[in-house]
Coordinates of C-alpha atoms in Angstrom, one line a residue:
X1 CA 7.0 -18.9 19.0
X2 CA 3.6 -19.3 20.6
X3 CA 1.5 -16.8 20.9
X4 CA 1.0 -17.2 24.9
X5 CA 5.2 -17.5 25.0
X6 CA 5.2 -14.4 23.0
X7 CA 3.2 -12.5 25.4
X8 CA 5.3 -13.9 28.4
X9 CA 8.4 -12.6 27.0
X10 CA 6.9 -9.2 26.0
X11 CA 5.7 -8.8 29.7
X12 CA 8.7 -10.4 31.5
X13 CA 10.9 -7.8 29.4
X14 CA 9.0 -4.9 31.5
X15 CA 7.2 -3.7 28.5
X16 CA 5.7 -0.7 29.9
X17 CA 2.5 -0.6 27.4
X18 CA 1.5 -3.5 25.2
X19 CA -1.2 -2.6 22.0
X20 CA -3.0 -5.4 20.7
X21 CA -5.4 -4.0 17.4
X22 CA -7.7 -7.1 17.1
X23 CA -11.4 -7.8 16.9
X24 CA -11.1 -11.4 18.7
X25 CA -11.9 -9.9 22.5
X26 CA -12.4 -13.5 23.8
X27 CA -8.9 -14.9 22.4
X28 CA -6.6 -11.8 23.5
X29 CA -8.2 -12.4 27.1
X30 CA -7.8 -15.6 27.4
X31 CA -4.1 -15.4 26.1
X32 CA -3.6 -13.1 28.7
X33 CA -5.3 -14.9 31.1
X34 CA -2.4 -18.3 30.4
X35 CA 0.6 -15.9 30.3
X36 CA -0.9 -14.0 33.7
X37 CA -1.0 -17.7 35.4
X38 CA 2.6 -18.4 33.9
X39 CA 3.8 -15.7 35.6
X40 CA 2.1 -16.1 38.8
X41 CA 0.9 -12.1 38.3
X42 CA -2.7 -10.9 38.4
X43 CA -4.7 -10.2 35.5
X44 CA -7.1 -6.5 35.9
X45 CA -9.5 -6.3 33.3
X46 CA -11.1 -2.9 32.6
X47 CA -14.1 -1.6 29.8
X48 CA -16.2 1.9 30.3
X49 CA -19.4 -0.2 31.3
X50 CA -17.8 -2.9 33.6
X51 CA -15.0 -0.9 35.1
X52 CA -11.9 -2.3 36.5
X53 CA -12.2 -5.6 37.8
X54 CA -10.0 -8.9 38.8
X55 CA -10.2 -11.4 35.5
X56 CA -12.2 -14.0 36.7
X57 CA -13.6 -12.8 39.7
X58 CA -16.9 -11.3 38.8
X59 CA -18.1 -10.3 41.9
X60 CA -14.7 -7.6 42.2
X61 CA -15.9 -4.9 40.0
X62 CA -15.1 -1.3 41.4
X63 CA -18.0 1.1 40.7
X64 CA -15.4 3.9 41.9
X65 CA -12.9 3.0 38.9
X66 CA -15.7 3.4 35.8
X67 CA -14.4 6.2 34.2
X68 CA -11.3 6.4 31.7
X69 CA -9.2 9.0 34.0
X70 CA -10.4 7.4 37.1
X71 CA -8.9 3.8 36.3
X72 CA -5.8 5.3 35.1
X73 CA -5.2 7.5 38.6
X74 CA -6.3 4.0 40.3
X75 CA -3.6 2.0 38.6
X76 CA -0.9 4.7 39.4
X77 CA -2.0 4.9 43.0
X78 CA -2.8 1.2 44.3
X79 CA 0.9 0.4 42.8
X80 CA -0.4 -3.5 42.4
X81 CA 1.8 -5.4 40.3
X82 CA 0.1 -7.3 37.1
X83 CA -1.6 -6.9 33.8
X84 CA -4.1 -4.4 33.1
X85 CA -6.3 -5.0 30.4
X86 CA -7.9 -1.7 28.9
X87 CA -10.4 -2.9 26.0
X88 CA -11.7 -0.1 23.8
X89 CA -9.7 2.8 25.1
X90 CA -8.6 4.6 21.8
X91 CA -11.7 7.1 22.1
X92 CA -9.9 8.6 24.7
X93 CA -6.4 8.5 24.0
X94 CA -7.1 12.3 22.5
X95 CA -7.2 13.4 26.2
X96 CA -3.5 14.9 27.3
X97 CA -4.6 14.5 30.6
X98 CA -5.4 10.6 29.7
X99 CA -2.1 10.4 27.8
X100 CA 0.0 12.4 30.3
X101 CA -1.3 9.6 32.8
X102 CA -0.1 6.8 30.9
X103 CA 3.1 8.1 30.2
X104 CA 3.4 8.4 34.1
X105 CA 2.5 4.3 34.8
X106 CA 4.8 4.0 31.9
X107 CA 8.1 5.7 33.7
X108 CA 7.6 3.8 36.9
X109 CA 6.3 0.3 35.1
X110 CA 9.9 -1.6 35.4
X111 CA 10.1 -0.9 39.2
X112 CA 6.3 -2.0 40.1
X113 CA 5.9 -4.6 37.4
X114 CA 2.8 -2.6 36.1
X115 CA 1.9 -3.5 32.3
X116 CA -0.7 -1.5 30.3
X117 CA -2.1 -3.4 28.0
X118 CA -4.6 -1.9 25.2
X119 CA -6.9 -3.7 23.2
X120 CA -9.4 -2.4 19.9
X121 CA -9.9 -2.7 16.5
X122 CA -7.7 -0.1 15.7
X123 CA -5.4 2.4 17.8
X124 CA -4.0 5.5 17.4
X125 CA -1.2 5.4 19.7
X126 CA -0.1 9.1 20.4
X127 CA 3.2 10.4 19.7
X128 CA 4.5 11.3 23.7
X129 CA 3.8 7.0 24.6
X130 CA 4.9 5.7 21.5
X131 CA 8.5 5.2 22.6
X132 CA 6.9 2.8 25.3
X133 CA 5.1 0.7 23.1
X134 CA 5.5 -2.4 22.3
X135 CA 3.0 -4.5 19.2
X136 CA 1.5 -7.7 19.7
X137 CA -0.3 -9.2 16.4
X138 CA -2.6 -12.4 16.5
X139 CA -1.4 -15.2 14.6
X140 CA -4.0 -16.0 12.1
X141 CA -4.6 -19.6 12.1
X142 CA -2.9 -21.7 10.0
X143 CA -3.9 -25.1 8.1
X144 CA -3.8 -27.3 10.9
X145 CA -6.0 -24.8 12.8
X146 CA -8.8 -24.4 10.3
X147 CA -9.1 -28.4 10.2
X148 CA -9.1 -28.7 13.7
X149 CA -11.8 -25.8 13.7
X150 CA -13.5 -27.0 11.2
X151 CA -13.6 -30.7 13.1
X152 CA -15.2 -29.5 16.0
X153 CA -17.9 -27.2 14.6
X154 CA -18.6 -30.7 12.5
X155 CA -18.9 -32.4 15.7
X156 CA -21.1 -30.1 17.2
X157 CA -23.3 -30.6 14.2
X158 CA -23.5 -34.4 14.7
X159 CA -23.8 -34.3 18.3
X160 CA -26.8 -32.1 17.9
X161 CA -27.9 -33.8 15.4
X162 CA -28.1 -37.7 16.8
X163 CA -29.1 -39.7 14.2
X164 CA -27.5 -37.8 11.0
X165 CA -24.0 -38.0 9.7
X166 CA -22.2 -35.3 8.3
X167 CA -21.6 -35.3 4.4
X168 CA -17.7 -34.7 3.3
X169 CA -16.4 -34.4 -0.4
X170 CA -12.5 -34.8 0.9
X171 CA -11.6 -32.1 -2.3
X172 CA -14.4 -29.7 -0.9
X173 CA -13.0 -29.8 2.7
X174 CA -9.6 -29.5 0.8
X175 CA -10.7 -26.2 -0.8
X176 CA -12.9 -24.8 2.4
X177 CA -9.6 -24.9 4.2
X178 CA -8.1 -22.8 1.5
X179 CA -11.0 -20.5 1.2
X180 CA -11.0 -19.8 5.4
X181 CA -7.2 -18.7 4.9
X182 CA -6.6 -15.0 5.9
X183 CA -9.2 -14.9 8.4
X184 CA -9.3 -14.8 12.2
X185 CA -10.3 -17.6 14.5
X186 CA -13.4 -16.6 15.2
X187 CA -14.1 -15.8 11.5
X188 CA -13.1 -19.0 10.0
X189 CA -15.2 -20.8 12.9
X190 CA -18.3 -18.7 12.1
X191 CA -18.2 -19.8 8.1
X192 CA -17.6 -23.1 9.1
X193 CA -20.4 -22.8 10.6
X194 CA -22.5 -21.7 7.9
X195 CA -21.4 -23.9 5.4
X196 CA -21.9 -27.0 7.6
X197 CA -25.4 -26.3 9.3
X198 CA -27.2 -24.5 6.4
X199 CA -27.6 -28.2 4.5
X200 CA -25.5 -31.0 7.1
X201 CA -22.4 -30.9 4.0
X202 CA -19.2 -30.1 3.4
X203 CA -19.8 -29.7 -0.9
X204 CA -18.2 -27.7 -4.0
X205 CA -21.4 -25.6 -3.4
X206 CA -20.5 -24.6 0.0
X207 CA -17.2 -23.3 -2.0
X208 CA -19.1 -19.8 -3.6
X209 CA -20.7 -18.7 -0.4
X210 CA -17.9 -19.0 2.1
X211 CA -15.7 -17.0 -0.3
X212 CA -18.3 -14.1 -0.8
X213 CA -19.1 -14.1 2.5
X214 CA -15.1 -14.1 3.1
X215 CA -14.8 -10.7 0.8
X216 CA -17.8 -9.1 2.5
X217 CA -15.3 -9.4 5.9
X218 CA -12.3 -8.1 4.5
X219 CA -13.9 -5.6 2.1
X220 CA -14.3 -2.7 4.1
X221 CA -14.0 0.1 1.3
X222 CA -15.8 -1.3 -1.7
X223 CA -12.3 -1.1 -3.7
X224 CA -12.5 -4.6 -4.4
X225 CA -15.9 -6.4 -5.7
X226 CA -16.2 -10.2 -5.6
X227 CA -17.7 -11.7 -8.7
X228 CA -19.4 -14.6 -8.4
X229 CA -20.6 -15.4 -11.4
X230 CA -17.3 -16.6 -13.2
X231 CA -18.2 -18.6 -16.4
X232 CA -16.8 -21.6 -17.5
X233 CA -14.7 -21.7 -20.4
X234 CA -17.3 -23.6 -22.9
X235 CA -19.3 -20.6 -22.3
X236 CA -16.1 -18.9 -24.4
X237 CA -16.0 -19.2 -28.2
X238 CA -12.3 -19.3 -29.6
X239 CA -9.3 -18.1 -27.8
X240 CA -7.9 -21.8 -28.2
X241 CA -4.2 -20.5 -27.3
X242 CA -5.0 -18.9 -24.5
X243 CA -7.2 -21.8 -22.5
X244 CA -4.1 -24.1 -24.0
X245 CA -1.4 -21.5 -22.4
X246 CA -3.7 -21.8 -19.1
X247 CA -3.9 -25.2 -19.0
X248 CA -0.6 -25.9 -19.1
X249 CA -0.1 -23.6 -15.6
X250 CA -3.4 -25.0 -13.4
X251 CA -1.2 -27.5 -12.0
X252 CA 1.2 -24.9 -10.8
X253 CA -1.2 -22.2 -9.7
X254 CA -3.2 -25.2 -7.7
X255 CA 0.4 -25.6 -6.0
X256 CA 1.5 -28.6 -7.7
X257 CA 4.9 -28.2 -8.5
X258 CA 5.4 -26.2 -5.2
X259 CA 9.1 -25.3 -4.6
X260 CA 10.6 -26.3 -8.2
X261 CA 8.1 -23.8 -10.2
X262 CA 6.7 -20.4 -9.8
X263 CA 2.9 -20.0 -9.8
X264 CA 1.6 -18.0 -12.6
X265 CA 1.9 -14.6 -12.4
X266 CA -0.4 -13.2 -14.7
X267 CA -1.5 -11.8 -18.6
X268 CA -2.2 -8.9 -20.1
X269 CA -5.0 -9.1 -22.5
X270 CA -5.5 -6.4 -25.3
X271 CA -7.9 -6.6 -28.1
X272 CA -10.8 -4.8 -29.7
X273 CA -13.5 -4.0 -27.7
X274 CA -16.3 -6.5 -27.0
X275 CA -14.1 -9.0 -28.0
X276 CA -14.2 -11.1 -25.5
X277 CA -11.4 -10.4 -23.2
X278 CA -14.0 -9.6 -20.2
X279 CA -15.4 -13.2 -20.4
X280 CA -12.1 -14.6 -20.3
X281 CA -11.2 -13.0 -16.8
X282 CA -14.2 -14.8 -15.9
X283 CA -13.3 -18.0 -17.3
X284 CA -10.1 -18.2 -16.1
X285 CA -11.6 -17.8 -12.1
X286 CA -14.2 -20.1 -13.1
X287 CA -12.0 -22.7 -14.7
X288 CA -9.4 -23.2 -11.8
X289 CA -12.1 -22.7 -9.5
X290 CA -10.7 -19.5 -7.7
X291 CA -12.6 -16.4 -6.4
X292 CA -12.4 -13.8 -8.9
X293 CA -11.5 -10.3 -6.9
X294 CA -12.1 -6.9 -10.0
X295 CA -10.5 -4.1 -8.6
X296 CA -12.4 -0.7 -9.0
X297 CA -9.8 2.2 -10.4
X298 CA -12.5 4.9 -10.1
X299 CA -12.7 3.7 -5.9
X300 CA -9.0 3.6 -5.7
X301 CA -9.3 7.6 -6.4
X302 CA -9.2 10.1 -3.3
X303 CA -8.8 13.7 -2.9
X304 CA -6.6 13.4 0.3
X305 CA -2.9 12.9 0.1
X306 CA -1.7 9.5 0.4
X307 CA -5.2 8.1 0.5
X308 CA -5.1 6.5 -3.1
X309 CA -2.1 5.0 -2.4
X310 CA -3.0 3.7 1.5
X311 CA -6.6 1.9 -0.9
X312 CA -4.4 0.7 -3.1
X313 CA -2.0 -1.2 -0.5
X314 CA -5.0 -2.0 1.2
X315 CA -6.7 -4.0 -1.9
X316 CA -3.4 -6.0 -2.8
X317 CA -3.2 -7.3 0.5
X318 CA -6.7 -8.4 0.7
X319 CA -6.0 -9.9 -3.0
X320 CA -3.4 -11.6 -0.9
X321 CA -5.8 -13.0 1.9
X322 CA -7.9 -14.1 -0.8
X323 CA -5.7 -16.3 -2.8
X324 CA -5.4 -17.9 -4.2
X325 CA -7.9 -16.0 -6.4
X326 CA -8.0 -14.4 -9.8
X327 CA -7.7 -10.2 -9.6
X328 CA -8.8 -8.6 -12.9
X329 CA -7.9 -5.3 -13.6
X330 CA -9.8 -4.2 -16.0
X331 CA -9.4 -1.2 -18.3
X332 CA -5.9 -1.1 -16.8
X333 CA -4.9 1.5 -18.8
X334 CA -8.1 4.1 -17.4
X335 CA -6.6 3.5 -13.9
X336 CA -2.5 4.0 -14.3
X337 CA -2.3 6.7 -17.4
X338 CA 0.6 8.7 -16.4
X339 CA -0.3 12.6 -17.0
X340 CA 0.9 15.1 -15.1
X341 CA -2.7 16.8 -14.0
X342 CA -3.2 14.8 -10.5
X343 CA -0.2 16.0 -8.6
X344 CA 1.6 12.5 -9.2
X345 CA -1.1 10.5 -8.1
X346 CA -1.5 8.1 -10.8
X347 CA 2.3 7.7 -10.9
X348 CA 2.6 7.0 -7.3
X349 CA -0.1 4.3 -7.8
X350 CA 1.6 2.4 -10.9
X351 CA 4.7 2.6 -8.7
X352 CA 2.8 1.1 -5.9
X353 CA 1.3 -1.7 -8.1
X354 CA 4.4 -2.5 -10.0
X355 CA 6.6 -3.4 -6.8
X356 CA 3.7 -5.7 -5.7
X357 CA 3.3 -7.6 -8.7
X358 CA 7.4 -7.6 -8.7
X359 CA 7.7 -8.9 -5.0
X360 CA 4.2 -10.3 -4.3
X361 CA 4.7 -14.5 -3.3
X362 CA 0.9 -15.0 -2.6
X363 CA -0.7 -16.7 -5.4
X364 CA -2.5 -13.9 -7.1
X365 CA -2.9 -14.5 -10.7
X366 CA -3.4 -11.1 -12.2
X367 CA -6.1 -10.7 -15.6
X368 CA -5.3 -6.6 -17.4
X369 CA -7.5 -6.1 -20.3
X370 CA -6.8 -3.0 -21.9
X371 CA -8.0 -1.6 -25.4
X372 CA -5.8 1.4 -25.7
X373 CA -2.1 -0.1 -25.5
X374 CA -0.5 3.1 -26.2
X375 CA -1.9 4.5 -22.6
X376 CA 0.4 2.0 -21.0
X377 CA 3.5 2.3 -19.3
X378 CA 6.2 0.0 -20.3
X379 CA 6.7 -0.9 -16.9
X380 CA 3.6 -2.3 -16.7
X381 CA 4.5 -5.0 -19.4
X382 CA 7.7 -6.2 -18.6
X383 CA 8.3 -10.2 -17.9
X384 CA 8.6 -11.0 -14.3
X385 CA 5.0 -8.8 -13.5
X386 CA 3.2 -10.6 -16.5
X387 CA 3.8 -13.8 -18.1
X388 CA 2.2 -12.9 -21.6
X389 CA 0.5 -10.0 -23.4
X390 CA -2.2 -12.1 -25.9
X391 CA -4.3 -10.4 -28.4
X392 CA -7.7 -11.0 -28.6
X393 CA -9.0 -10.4 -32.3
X394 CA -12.1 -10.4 -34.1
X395 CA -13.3 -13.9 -33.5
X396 CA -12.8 -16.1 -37.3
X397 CA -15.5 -17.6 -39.4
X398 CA -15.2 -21.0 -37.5
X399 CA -15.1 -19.1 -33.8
X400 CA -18.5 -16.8 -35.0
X401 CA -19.6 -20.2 -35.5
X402 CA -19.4 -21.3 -32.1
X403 CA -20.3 -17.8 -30.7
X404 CA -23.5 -18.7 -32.0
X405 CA -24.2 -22.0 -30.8
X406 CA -23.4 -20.6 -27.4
X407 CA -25.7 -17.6 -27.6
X408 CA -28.6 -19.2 -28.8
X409 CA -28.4 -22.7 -26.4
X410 CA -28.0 -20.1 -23.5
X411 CA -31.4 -18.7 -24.4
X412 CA -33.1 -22.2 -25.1
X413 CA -33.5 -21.5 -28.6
X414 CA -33.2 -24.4 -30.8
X415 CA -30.0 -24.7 -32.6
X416 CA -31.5 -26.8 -35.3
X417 CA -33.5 -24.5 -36.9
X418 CA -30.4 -22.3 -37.7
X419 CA -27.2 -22.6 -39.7
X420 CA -24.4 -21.2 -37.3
X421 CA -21.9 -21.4 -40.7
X422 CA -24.4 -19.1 -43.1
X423 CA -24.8 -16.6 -40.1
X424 CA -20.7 -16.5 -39.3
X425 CA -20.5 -15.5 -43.1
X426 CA -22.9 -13.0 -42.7
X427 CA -20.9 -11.3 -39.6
X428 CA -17.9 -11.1 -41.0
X429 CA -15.8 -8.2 -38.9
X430 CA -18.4 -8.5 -35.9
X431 CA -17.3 -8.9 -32.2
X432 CA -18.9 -11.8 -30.1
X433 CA -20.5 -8.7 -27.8
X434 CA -21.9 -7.9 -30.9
X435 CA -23.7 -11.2 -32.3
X436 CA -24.9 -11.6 -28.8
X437 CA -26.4 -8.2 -29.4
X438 CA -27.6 -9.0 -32.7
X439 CA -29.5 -12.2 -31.3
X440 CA -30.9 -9.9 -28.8
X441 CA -32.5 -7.1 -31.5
X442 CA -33.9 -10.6 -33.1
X443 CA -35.6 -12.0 -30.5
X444 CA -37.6 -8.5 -30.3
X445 CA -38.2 -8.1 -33.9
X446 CA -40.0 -11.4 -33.5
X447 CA -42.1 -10.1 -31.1
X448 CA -44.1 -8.3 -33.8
X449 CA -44.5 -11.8 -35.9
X450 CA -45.0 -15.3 -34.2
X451 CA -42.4 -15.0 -31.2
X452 CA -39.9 -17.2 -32.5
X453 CA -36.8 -15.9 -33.9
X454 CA -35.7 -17.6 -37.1
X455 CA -32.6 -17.6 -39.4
X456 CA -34.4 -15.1 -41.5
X457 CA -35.2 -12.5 -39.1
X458 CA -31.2 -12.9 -37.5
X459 CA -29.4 -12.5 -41.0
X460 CA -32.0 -9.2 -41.2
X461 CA -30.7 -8.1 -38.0
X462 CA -27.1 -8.7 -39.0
X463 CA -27.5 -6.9 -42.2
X464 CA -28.4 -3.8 -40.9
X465 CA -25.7 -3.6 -38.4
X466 CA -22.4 -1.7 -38.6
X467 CA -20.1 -3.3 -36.4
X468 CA -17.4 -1.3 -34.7
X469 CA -14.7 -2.9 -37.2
X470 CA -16.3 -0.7 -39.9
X471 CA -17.6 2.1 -37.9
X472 CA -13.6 2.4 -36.2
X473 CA -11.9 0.5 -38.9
X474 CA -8.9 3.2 -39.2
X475 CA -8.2 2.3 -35.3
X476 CA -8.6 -1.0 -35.1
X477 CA -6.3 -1.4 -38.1
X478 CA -3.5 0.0 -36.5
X479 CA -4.1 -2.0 -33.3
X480 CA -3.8 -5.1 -35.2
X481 CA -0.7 -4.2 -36.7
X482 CA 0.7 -2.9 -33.6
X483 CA -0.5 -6.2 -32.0
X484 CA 1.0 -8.5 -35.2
X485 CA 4.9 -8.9 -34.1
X486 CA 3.9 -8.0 -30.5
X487 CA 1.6 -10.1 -27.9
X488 CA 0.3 -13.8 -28.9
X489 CA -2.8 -14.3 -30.5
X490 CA -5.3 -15.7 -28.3
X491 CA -7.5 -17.2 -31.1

């Protein structure tokens, strides 16, 4: 239904008290404004530093009807059928003389055709007027909407502009659509905005800013942190069944097979630490081209009842707004253990998460990475909230290889003057975290000679390291063999 239709019906059903909880001021009035003038009824708008006035008729404003109590007893007493508008009212809704007034206009609404309508960013409605009330929610704007928006702040941009044309990439425009999803009107319109004036384009680099600035709207508790830095997957050594398995489903997460197959849902990835399985939550983001969202556990965490559990709700659904979009959860297994020493609270959260990954249809494609799989809850694992569990090992002679390669062409270091095989040997049972590191403690040994890091001074390096694999080897034995007849092996 329309949202002026909507607001017609809600009015011509004698709805004593409307609440509207919505930042868009300009829109709510001027939806009011076309079901006011559908109706043939007046339209009173009131705020603590105009007062009560006719909409549209500046020149009206009552300096007798300022204050909040004052504007109530006025609305009770002149007995003037129509729509009163009350923007910003909730600070005073903790009056019982205020509330006590309301309830009054309320009783006597059907016979004078008197409808309160209150409008804020968020209202506490109190308990004596909630039987009265009746919710009205803006419809965010759909697909059609956006392009329409996003066609007119483009026009405004060429008008102004004369003698410039504006410069499309139709899969860019395809994709800022996407990205403007979830937000209001007036939202989507002001990132439009940005993205077309800042260089006169519509581009794939537009793509990274609109959905940062899009998280910095919605994030209003920090639970959530937007990474922006997603790597591509030739920044990733090994882990060939994994970018296969996720290859096979970008068609379907990009909505391709809409309505015959189920976007993916999401993996679990377990492994030794520094192994990699950080990077590949990146990757995967990077790859499709999706906002990566990593929720923070620690965040989630509140001393009041309920709290954790309202964050939580509150960061899926913003996952939600987002998508589609990556959400890594890392150390899942630090954030859902199930002891008994915080009054349920970690339980009520798993139960929380699990029914949204059961039920959730956005398309939120979920990255775990855990190292401690016997701190999970089997719940947690089942098919239908996770597509796969895959193992991420110690990378193999050939992936160390690679790892190398990667390492040293990201720090402009010749390759040439190395021999990547040689140095895999001599890191057998190291993590790529840890060949990273030990190109690191190179680069400063050479320092003290010439500045230039060689093959000599990296095998020294390597030599005198003790990877975790030998400093943990009893652990990270049995996690292999737990893992062997388990999860698939990402390698």
């Amino acid at each position: 239904m329309p949202e002026t239709q909507e607001l017609v019906t809600l009015v011509q059903s004698r709805a004593p008290i409307v609440v509207v909880e919505s930042v868009e001021e300009y829109r709510v009035v001027e939806l009011l404004s076309k079901a006011a003038a559908r109706m043939g009824r007046g339209l009173f708008r009131w705020t603590v530093t105009e007062g009560l006035r006719r909409q549209g008729d500046r020149e009206s404003r009552q300096e007798a009807v300022m204050e909040p109590g004052e504007v109530l007893r006025h609305i009770w007493a002149m007995q003037i059928s129509g729509i009163y508008l009350l923007i910003d009212f909730h600070p005073f809704l903790d009056d019982p003389k205020h509330v006590r007034q309301i309830k009054e206009v309320a009783l006597q609404a059907e016979t004078r055709r008197q409808t309160l309508v209150f409008m804020s960013h968020a209202i506490a409605v109190p308990n004596e007027i909630r039987p009265f009330v009746s919710r009205f929610e803006l419809q965010l704007p759909n697909e059609t909407v956006l392009r329409h928006t996003i066609a007119r702040v483009a026009g405004q941009w060429t008008e102004e502009q004369k003698d410039k044309r504006l410069r499309v990439d139709r899969e860019a425009l395809n994709l800022l659509v996407q990205n403007l999803r979830g937000l209001t009107l007036t939202e989507a319109e002001r990132l439009a905005r940005t993205a077309i004036y800042d260089d006169g384009a519509i581009t794939a680099d537009d793509l990274e800013e609109v959905a940062r600035a899009k998280h910095g709207l919605l994030n209003g508790e920090g639970v959530l942190s937007y990474e922006p830095d997603t790597a591509r997957f030739s920044e990733v050594g090994g882990l060939n069944r994994f970018k296969k398995w996720l290859e096979q489903r970008r068609a379907a997460m990009e909505g391709a097979h809409a309505g015959t197959l189920d976007p993916p849902r999401g993996i679990l990835l377990l492994g030794v630490q520094g192994g990699g399985k950080s990077l590949a939550a990146k990757a995967v983001a990077g790859t499709w081209g999706i906002p990566l969202l990593r929720l923070d556990f620690g965040a989630l965490y509140n001393k009041y009842h309920g709290e954790t559990e309202r964050r939580t709700r509150e960061a899926l659904r913003m996952a939600e707004v987002m998508a589609p979009c990556v959400l890594w959860l890392d150390e899942v297994e630090k954030g859902i253990s199930t002891g008994d020493n915080d009054a349920g609270t970690s339980k009520r959260l798993l139960g929380t998460l699990l029914t949204w990954m059961a039920e959730r249809k956005a398309p939120v494609f979920i990255v775990a990475t855990a190292n401690d799989i016997q701190s999970l809850p089997p719940e947690l694992m089942r098919k239908g909230r996770l597509d796969e569990i895959f193992f991420v090992d110690l990378p193999d002679r050939d992936t160390r290889a690679d790892i190398f390669t990667i390492h040293l062409k990201k720090r402009r270091i010749p390759v040439e003057g190395f021999d990547p095989l040689a140095l895999a040997d001599t890191s057998e049972g190291f993590s790529g975290a840890e060949i990273e590191q030990a190109i690191v403690a190179g680069l400063y040994s050479a320092l003290g000679g010439d500045g230039q890091i060689d093959q000599l001074i990296l095998m020294a390096e390597l030599r005198s390291t003790r990877p975790l694999s030998v400093v943990m080897k009893e652990q990270i034995d049995a996690m292999r063999a737990w893992a062997r007849d388990r999860t698939v092996p990402a390698h």
